[in-house]
Amino acid sequence: IPADTYFSEDGKKAIVNIRSQDNKDRWIALLDLEKGTLKSLDRQRDEAWINGPGIGYSAGYETMGWLPDNKHIYFQSEATGYSHLYLLNVENGDKKQLTKGDFEVFDPFISKDQKSWFLTTSEVGAGERHFYKMPLMGGKMEKLTNMTGNNDVYLSPDEKQMAILYSY
């Protein structure tokens, strides 16, 4: 299956997201732009299927990219059985799980000031979705919604106001 390529903001580094044809393996590799070689950074294997929020074809897109420091990448993985957000330092290989628990993470994105994550999770319960803010390098998630049910949040351009499409 063709690989997706993600370039660092400074254009000096690139990672590729590679999947096996049977969708049981996914590799994230660092692409050496001068030599054209690959260095494996992360591999996920699932005998059933690699999929889930932010992962795979049914997600509609992959959660993957670079932090502003041009040395950490972010991605989602179901390594724990739930789709969580991870950081990986491409220079030393250190991997950090930013979210943990028996819940899924949906649609994480970096704030415009590049200091935080905004993300939706099912932490409260399988039938509920709440919107959170979390420091960019990980830490305590601050819950920004409180209505029981599904809270689908749209931020204003300055990220100071929320419009919530809510269902219960």
C-alpha positions as a printed NumPy array, in Angstrom:
array([[  0.   ,   0.   ,   0.   ],
       [  1.455,   3.45 ,  -0.844],
       [  3.045,   5.29 ,   2.064],
       [  1.975,   8.718,   3.289],
       [  4.855,  11.182,   3.753],
       [  4.958,  13.929,   6.381],
       [  7.669,  16.619,   6.243],
       [  8.899,  18.565,   9.283],
       [  8.086,  22.287,   9.298],
       [ 11.718,  23.152,   8.56 ],
       [ 11.721,  20.739,   5.588],
       [ 14.808,  18.889,   6.833],
       [ 13.145,  15.648,   7.957],
       [ 10.36 ,  13.384,   6.785],
       [  8.499,  10.391,   8.126],
       [  6.496,   7.862,   6.184],
       [  3.491,   5.866,   7.303],
       [  3.622,   2.401,   5.731],
       [  0.972,  -0.337,   5.895],
       [  1.006,  -3.951,   4.835],
       [ -1.49 ,  -4.96 ,   2.159],
       [ -3.406,  -7.164,   4.638],
       [ -3.572,  -4.19 ,   7.07 ],
       [ -2.083,  -6.219,   9.955],
       [  1.136,  -4.166,  10.157],
       [  1.938,  -0.466,  10.232],
       [  5.388,   1.061,  10.324],
       [  6.366,   4.66 ,  10.918],
       [  9.821,   5.283,   9.484],
       [ 12.205,   8.204,   9.25 ],
       [ 13.121,   8.933,   5.633],
       [ 16.708,  10.028,   5.066],
       [ 16.138,  12.722,   2.436],
       [ 19.708,  12.572,   1.108],
       [ 20.202,   8.8  ,   0.922],
       [ 16.596,   7.75 ,   0.347],
       [ 16.829,   5.16 ,   3.13 ],
       [ 14.318,   4.341,   5.861],
       [ 14.842,   3.879,   9.603],
       [ 11.96 ,   2.217,  11.444],
       [ 10.704,   4.304,  14.381],
       [  7.552,   2.414,  15.371],
       [  5.782,  -0.782,  14.342],
       [  2.302,  -1.876,  15.254],
       [  1.029,  -5.393,  14.521],
       [ -2.522,  -6.636,  14.965],
       [ -3.546, -10.101,  13.768],
       [ -7.091,  -8.829,  13.207],
       [ -6.722,  -5.383,  11.644],
       [ -4.913,  -2.082,  12.323],
       [ -7.692,   0.448,  12.687],
       [ -9.442,   2.761,  15.126],
       [ -9.904,   6.482,  15.666],
       [ -7.061,   8.372,  14.002],
       [ -5.682,   5.107,  12.593],
       [ -6.487,   3.363,   9.377],
       [ -8.836,   3.695,   6.504],
       [-12.157,   3.742,   8.335],
       [-10.904,   6.724,  10.367],
       [-10.855,   8.747,   7.152],
       [ -7.413,  10.133,   7.965],
       [ -4.359,   9.363,  10.025],
       [ -3.475,  11.42 ,  13.073],
       [  0.185,  11.991,  12.323],
       [  2.632,  14.856,  11.979],
       [  5.443,  16.88 ,  13.515],
       [  5.607,  19.047,  16.614],
       [  6.94 ,  22.593,  16.131],
       [ 10.385,  21.543,  17.473],
       [ 10.987,  19.487,  14.272],
       [ 12.266,  16.53 ,  16.33 ],
       [  9.087,  14.976,  17.77 ],
       [  6.379,  13.293,  15.743],
       [  2.871,  12.527,  16.944],
       [  0.566,   9.684,  16.005],
       [ -2.216,   7.502,  17.315],
       [ -1.778,   3.818,  18.054],
       [ -3.9  ,   1.004,  19.473],
       [ -0.872,  -0.658,  21.089],
       [ -2.769,  -0.779,  24.407],
       [ -6.043,  -1.921,  22.827],
       [ -7.416,   1.637,  22.756],
       [ -6.545,   4.426,  20.326],
       [ -4.233,   6.828,  22.156],
       [ -1.98 ,   9.745,  21.291],
       [  1.807,   9.265,  21.285],
       [  4.942,  11.362,  20.794],
       [  8.2  ,   9.973,  19.45 ],
       [ 11.563,  11.733,  19.39 ],
       [ 13.066,  10.901,  15.977],
       [ 16.585,  11.751,  17.201],
       [ 16.781,   9.279,  20.09 ],
       [ 13.743,   7.004,  19.582],
       [ 12.089,   7.874,  22.917],
       [  8.336,   7.22 ,  22.718],
       [  5.829,   8.751,  25.129],
       [  2.15 ,   7.827,  25.481],
       [  0.316,  11.13 ,  26.07 ],
       [ -3.14 ,   9.692,  26.829],
       [ -3.801,   6.537,  28.858],
       [ -6.802,   4.547,  29.977],
       [ -9.706,   2.406,  28.832],
       [-11.014,   4.971,  26.336],
       [-10.471,   6.218,  22.791],
       [ -9.013,   9.522,  21.582],
       [-10.67 ,  11.288,  18.631],
       [ -9.505,  14.139,  16.374],
       [ -6.527,  15.548,  18.324],
       [ -5.02 ,  18.754,  16.962],
       [ -2.409,  21.27 ,  18.068],
       [ -3.571,  24.701,  19.234],
       [ -2.691,  27.754,  17.167],
       [ -0.211,  28.933,  19.833],
       [  1.403,  25.458,  19.529],
       [  1.428,  24.956,  23.308],
       [ -1.501,  22.557,  23.715],
       [ -3.535,  19.753,  22.266],
       [ -7.281,  19.876,  21.795],
       [ -8.857,  16.427,  21.686],
       [-12.1  ,  14.55 ,  22.166],
       [-12.264,  11.318,  24.187],
       [-14.678,   8.665,  25.395],
       [-13.08 ,   8.726,  28.872],
       [-16.398,   9.367,  30.669],
       [-18.087,   6.43 ,  28.928],
       [-18.447,   4.656,  25.601],
       [-21.575,   6.678,  24.726],
       [-20.127,  10.046,  25.701],
       [-17.679,  12.357,  23.968],
       [-16.043,  15.265,  25.753],
       [-13.586,  17.904,  24.581],
       [-10.282,  18.451,  26.403],
       [ -7.177,  20.608,  26.379],
       [ -3.786,  19.141,  27.305],
       [ -0.181,  20.486,  27.342],
       [  1.703,  19.767,  24.107],
       [  4.27 ,  17.449,  25.725],
       [  1.614,  15.7  ,  27.825],
       [  0.157,  16.182,  31.266],
       [ -3.241,  16.616,  32.845],
       [ -6.176,  16.831,  30.448],
       [ -8.549,  19.72 ,  31.222],
       [-12.171,  18.791,  30.42 ],
       [-13.844,  21.694,  28.572],
       [-17.361,  20.24 ,  28.102],
       [-19.737,  18.925,  30.752],
       [-23.098,  18.029,  29.174],
       [-23.932,  14.318,  29.395],
       [-23.821,  12.758,  25.925],
       [-21.945,  13.624,  22.757],
       [-20.258,  17.041,  22.629],
       [-19.004,  17.85 ,  19.124],
       [-16.939,  21.039,  19.518],
       [-16.009,  23.705,  16.965],
       [-13.521,  26.332,  18.125],
       [-13.64 ,  29.98 ,  17.099],
       [-10.681,  31.193,  15.003],
       [ -9.001,  32.625,  18.133],
       [ -9.717,  29.35 ,  20.025],
       [-11.346,  31.272,  22.901],
       [-14.992,  30.346,  22.181],
       [-16.636,  26.977,  21.535],
       [-19.708,  26.1  ,  19.526],
       [-21.016,  22.724,  20.701],
       [-23.216,  20.424,  18.683],
       [-24.705,  18.354,  21.469],
       [-26.802,  15.192,  21.525],
       [-28.011,  12.947,  24.323]])
